[in-house]
Coordinates of C-alpha atoms and ligand atoms in Angstrom, one line a residue:
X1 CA 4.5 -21.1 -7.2
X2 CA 6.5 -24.5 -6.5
X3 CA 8.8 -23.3 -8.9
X4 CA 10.8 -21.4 -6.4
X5 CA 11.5 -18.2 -8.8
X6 CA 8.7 -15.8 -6.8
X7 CA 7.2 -15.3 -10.0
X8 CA 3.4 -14.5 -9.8
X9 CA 1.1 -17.7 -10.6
X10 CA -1.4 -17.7 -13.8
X11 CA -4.9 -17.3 -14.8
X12 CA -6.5 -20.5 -16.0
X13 CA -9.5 -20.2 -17.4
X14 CA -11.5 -23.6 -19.0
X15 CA -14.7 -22.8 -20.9
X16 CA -17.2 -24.7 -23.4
X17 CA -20.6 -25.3 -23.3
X18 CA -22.5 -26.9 -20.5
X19 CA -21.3 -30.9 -19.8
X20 CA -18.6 -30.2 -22.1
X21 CA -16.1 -31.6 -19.1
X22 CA -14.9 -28.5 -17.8
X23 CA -15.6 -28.9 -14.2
X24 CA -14.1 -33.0 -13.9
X25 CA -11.2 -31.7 -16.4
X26 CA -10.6 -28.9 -13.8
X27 CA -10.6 -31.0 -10.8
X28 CA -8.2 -33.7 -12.6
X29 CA -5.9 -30.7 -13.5
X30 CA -6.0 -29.1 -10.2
X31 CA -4.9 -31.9 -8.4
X32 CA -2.2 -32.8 -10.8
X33 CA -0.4 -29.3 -10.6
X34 CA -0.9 -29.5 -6.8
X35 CA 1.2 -32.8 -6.8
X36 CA 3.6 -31.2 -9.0
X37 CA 4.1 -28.9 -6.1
X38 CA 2.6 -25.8 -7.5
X39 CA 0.8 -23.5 -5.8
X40 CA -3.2 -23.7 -7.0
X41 CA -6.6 -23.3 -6.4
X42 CA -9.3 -24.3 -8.4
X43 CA -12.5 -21.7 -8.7
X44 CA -15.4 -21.7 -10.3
X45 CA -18.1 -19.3 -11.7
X46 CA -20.9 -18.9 -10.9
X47 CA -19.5 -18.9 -7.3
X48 CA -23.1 -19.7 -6.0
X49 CA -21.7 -19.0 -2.2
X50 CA -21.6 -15.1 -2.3
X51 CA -25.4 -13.5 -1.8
X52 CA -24.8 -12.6 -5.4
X53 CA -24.2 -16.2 -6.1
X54 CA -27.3 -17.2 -4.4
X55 CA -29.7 -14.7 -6.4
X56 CA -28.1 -16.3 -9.7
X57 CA -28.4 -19.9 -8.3
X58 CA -32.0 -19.8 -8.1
X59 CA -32.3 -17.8 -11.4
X60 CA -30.5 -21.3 -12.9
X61 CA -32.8 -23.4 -11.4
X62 CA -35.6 -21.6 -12.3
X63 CA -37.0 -20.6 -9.0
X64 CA -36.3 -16.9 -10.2
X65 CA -37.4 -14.9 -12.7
X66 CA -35.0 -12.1 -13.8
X67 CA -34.9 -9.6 -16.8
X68 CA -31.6 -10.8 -18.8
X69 CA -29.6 -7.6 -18.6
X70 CA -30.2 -8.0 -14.8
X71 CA -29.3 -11.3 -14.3
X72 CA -25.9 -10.5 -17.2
X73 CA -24.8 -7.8 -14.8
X74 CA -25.4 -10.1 -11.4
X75 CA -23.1 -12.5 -13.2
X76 CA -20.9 -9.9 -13.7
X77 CA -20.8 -8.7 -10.2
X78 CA -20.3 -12.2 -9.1
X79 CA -16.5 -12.0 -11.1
X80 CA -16.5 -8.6 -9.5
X81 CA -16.6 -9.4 -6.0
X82 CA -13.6 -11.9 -6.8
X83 CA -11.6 -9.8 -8.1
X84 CA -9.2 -8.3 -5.5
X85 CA -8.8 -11.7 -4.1
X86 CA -8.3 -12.8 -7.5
X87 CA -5.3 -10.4 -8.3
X88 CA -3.6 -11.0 -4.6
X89 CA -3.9 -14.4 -5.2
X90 CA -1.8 -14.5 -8.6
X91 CA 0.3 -11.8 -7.1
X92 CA 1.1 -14.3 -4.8
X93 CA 1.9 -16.7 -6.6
X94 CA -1.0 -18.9 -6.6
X95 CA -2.6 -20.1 -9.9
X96 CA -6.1 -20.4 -10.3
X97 CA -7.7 -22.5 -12.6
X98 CA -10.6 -21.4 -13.1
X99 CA -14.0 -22.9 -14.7
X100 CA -16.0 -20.1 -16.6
X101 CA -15.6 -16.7 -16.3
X102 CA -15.8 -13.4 -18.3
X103 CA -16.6 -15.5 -21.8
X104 CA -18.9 -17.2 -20.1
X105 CA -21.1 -14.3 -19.3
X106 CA -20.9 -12.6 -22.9
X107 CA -21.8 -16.3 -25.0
X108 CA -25.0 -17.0 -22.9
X109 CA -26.2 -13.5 -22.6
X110 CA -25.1 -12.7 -26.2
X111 CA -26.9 -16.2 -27.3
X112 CA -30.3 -14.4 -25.9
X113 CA -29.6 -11.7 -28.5
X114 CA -28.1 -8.8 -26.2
X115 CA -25.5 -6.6 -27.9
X116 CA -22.1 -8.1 -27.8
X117 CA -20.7 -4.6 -26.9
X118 CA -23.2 -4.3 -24.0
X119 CA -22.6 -8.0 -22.8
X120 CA -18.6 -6.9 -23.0
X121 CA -18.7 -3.3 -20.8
X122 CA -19.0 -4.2 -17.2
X123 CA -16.4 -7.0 -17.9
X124 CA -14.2 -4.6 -18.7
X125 CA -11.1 -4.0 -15.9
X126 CA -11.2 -7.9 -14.7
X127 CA -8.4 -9.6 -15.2
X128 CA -6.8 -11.0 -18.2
X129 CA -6.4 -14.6 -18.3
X130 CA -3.3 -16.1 -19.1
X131 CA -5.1 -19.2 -21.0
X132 CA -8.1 -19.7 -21.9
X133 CA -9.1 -23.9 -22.3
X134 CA -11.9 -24.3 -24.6
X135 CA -13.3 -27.3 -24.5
X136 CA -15.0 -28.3 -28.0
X137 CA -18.2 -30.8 -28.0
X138 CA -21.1 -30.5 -30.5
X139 CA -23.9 -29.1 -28.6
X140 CA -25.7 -32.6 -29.4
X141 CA -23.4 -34.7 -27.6
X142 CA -23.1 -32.8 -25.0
X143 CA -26.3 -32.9 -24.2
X144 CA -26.8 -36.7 -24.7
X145 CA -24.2 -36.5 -21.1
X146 CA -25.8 -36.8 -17.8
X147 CA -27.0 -34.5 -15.5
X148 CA -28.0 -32.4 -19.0
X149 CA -31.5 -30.5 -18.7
X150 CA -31.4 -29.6 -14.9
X151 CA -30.7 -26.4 -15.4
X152 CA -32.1 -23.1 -17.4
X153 CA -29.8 -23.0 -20.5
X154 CA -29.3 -26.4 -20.9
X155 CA -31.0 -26.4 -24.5
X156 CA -29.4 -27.5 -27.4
X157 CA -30.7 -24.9 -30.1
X158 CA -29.9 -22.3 -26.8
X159 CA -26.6 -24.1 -26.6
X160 CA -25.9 -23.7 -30.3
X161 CA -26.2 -19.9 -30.6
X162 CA -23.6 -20.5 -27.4
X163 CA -21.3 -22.1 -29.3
X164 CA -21.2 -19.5 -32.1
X165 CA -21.0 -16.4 -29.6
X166 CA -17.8 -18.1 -27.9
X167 CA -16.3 -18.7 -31.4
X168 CA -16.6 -15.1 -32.1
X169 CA -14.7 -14.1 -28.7
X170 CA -11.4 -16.2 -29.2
X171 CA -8.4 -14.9 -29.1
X172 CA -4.5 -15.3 -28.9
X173 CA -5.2 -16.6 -25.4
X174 CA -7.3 -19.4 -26.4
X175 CA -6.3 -23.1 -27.5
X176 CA -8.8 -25.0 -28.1
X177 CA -9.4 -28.8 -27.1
X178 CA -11.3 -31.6 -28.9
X179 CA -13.7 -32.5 -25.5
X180 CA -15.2 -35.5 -27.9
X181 CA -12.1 -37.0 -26.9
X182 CA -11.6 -39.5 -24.6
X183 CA -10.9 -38.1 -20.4
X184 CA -7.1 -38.9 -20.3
X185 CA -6.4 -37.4 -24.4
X186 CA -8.3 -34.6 -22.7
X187 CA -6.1 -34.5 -19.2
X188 CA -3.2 -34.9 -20.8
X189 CA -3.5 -31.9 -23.5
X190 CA -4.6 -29.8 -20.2
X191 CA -1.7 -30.5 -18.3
X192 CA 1.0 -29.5 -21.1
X193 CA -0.9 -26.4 -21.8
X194 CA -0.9 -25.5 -18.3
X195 CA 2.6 -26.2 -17.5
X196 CA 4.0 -24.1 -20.5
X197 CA 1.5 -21.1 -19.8
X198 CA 2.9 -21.4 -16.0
X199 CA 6.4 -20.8 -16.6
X200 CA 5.9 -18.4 -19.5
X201 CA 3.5 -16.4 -17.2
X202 CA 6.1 -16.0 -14.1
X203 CA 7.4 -12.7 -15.0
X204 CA 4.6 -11.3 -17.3
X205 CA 2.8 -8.5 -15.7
X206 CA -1.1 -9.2 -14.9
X207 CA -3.3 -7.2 -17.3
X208 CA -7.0 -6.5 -17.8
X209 CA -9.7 -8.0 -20.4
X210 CA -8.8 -6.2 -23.6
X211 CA -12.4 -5.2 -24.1
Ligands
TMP1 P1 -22.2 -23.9 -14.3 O1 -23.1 -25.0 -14.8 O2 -20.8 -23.9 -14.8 O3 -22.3 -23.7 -12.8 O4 -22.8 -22.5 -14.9 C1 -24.2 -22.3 -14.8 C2 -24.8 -21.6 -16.0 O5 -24.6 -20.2 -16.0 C3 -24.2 -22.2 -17.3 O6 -25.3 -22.5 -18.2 C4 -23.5 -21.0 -17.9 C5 -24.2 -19.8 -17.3 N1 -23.4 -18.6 -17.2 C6 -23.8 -17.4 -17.7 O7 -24.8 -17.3 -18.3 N2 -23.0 -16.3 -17.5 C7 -21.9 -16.3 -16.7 O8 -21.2 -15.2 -16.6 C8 -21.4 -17.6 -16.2 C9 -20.2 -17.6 -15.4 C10 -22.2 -18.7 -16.4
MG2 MG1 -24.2 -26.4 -15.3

């Protein structure tokens, strides 16, 4: 863990809707905790390299149709497959900073208007993040970012029902971060938050999603 105390390394898990600057705020924090010396990885889900990942790829980019509770549970069986790797990893002593995950997969599906309880069951017995990064930008300015459009959920009315399904999951694990604000404000909130969670995490025991 760089630290050099054997402790295990920690969960990081950035969410937000899409082009809220998750994935360029987790690259910019990945490679600062790797100069720091620490141990990390950065991962990312969808991990559209699995076969899984595939299937949900081309359900994103609209070159598949799929009934949602089928495409919700391929999501879920994409964090599944990642899972042991995931938990030798932290064991390890590797932190992973992660971009999307378990929320991810309850907020879009939810925002289709699938149970909440039903999006939440086959999450249940992945891992527990140690922080969760939520990166807050109106749905409308996000989508006024480029790239925005490409892909199926990238709608702002879809977007806002997002928005309201992820405020409904927070919890003591979250800290929320003003994305409106400008890259570096943004990096440099990240990087404290990650840091403390770090070295508070060392010699916590790993635990499952609550749910
Ligand atoms: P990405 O743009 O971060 O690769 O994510 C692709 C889309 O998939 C994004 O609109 C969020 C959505 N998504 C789900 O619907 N369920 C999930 O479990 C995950 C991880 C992402
Ligand atoms: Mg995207």
């Amino acid at each position: 863990n760089g630290g050099g105390k054997g402790g295990r390394g920690a969960l990081i898990v950035l969410e937000g809707l899409d082009r809220s600057g998750k994935s360029s705020q987790c690259a910019r924090l990945l490679s600062f905790l790797q100069g720091k010396g620490c141990a990390t990885e950065g991962w990312r889900f969808p991990d559209r390299d699995t076969s899984v990942g595939k299937m949900i790829s081309a359900y994103l980019a609209n070159e598949s149709q799929l009934d949602d509770r089928t495409i919700h549970l391929l999501f879920s069986a994409n964090r599944w497959e990642k899972r042991s790797l995931m938990e030798s990893k932290l064991l390890g002593g590797t932190t992973l900073v992660v971009d999307r995950y378990s929320y991810s997969g309850v907020a879009f599906s939810a925002a289709k208007g699938l149970d909440i309880g039903w999006c939440k069951a086959p999450e249940v017995g992945l891992l527990a993040p140690d922080l969760v990064i939520y990166l807050d930008v109106q749905p409308e300015k996000a989508a006024e970012r480029g790239g925005y459009g490409g892909e199926r959920y990238e709608r702002v009315e879809f977007q806002k029902r997002v928005a309201e399904h992820y405020h409904s999951l927070r919890d003591s694990t979250w800290k929320v971060v003003d994305g409106s604000l400008p890259m570096e404000t943004v990096e440099e909130q990240l990087r404290e938050l990650a840091m403390n969670c770090i070295s508070e995490c060392q010699d916590k025991q790993l635990t499952n999603l609550p749910w």
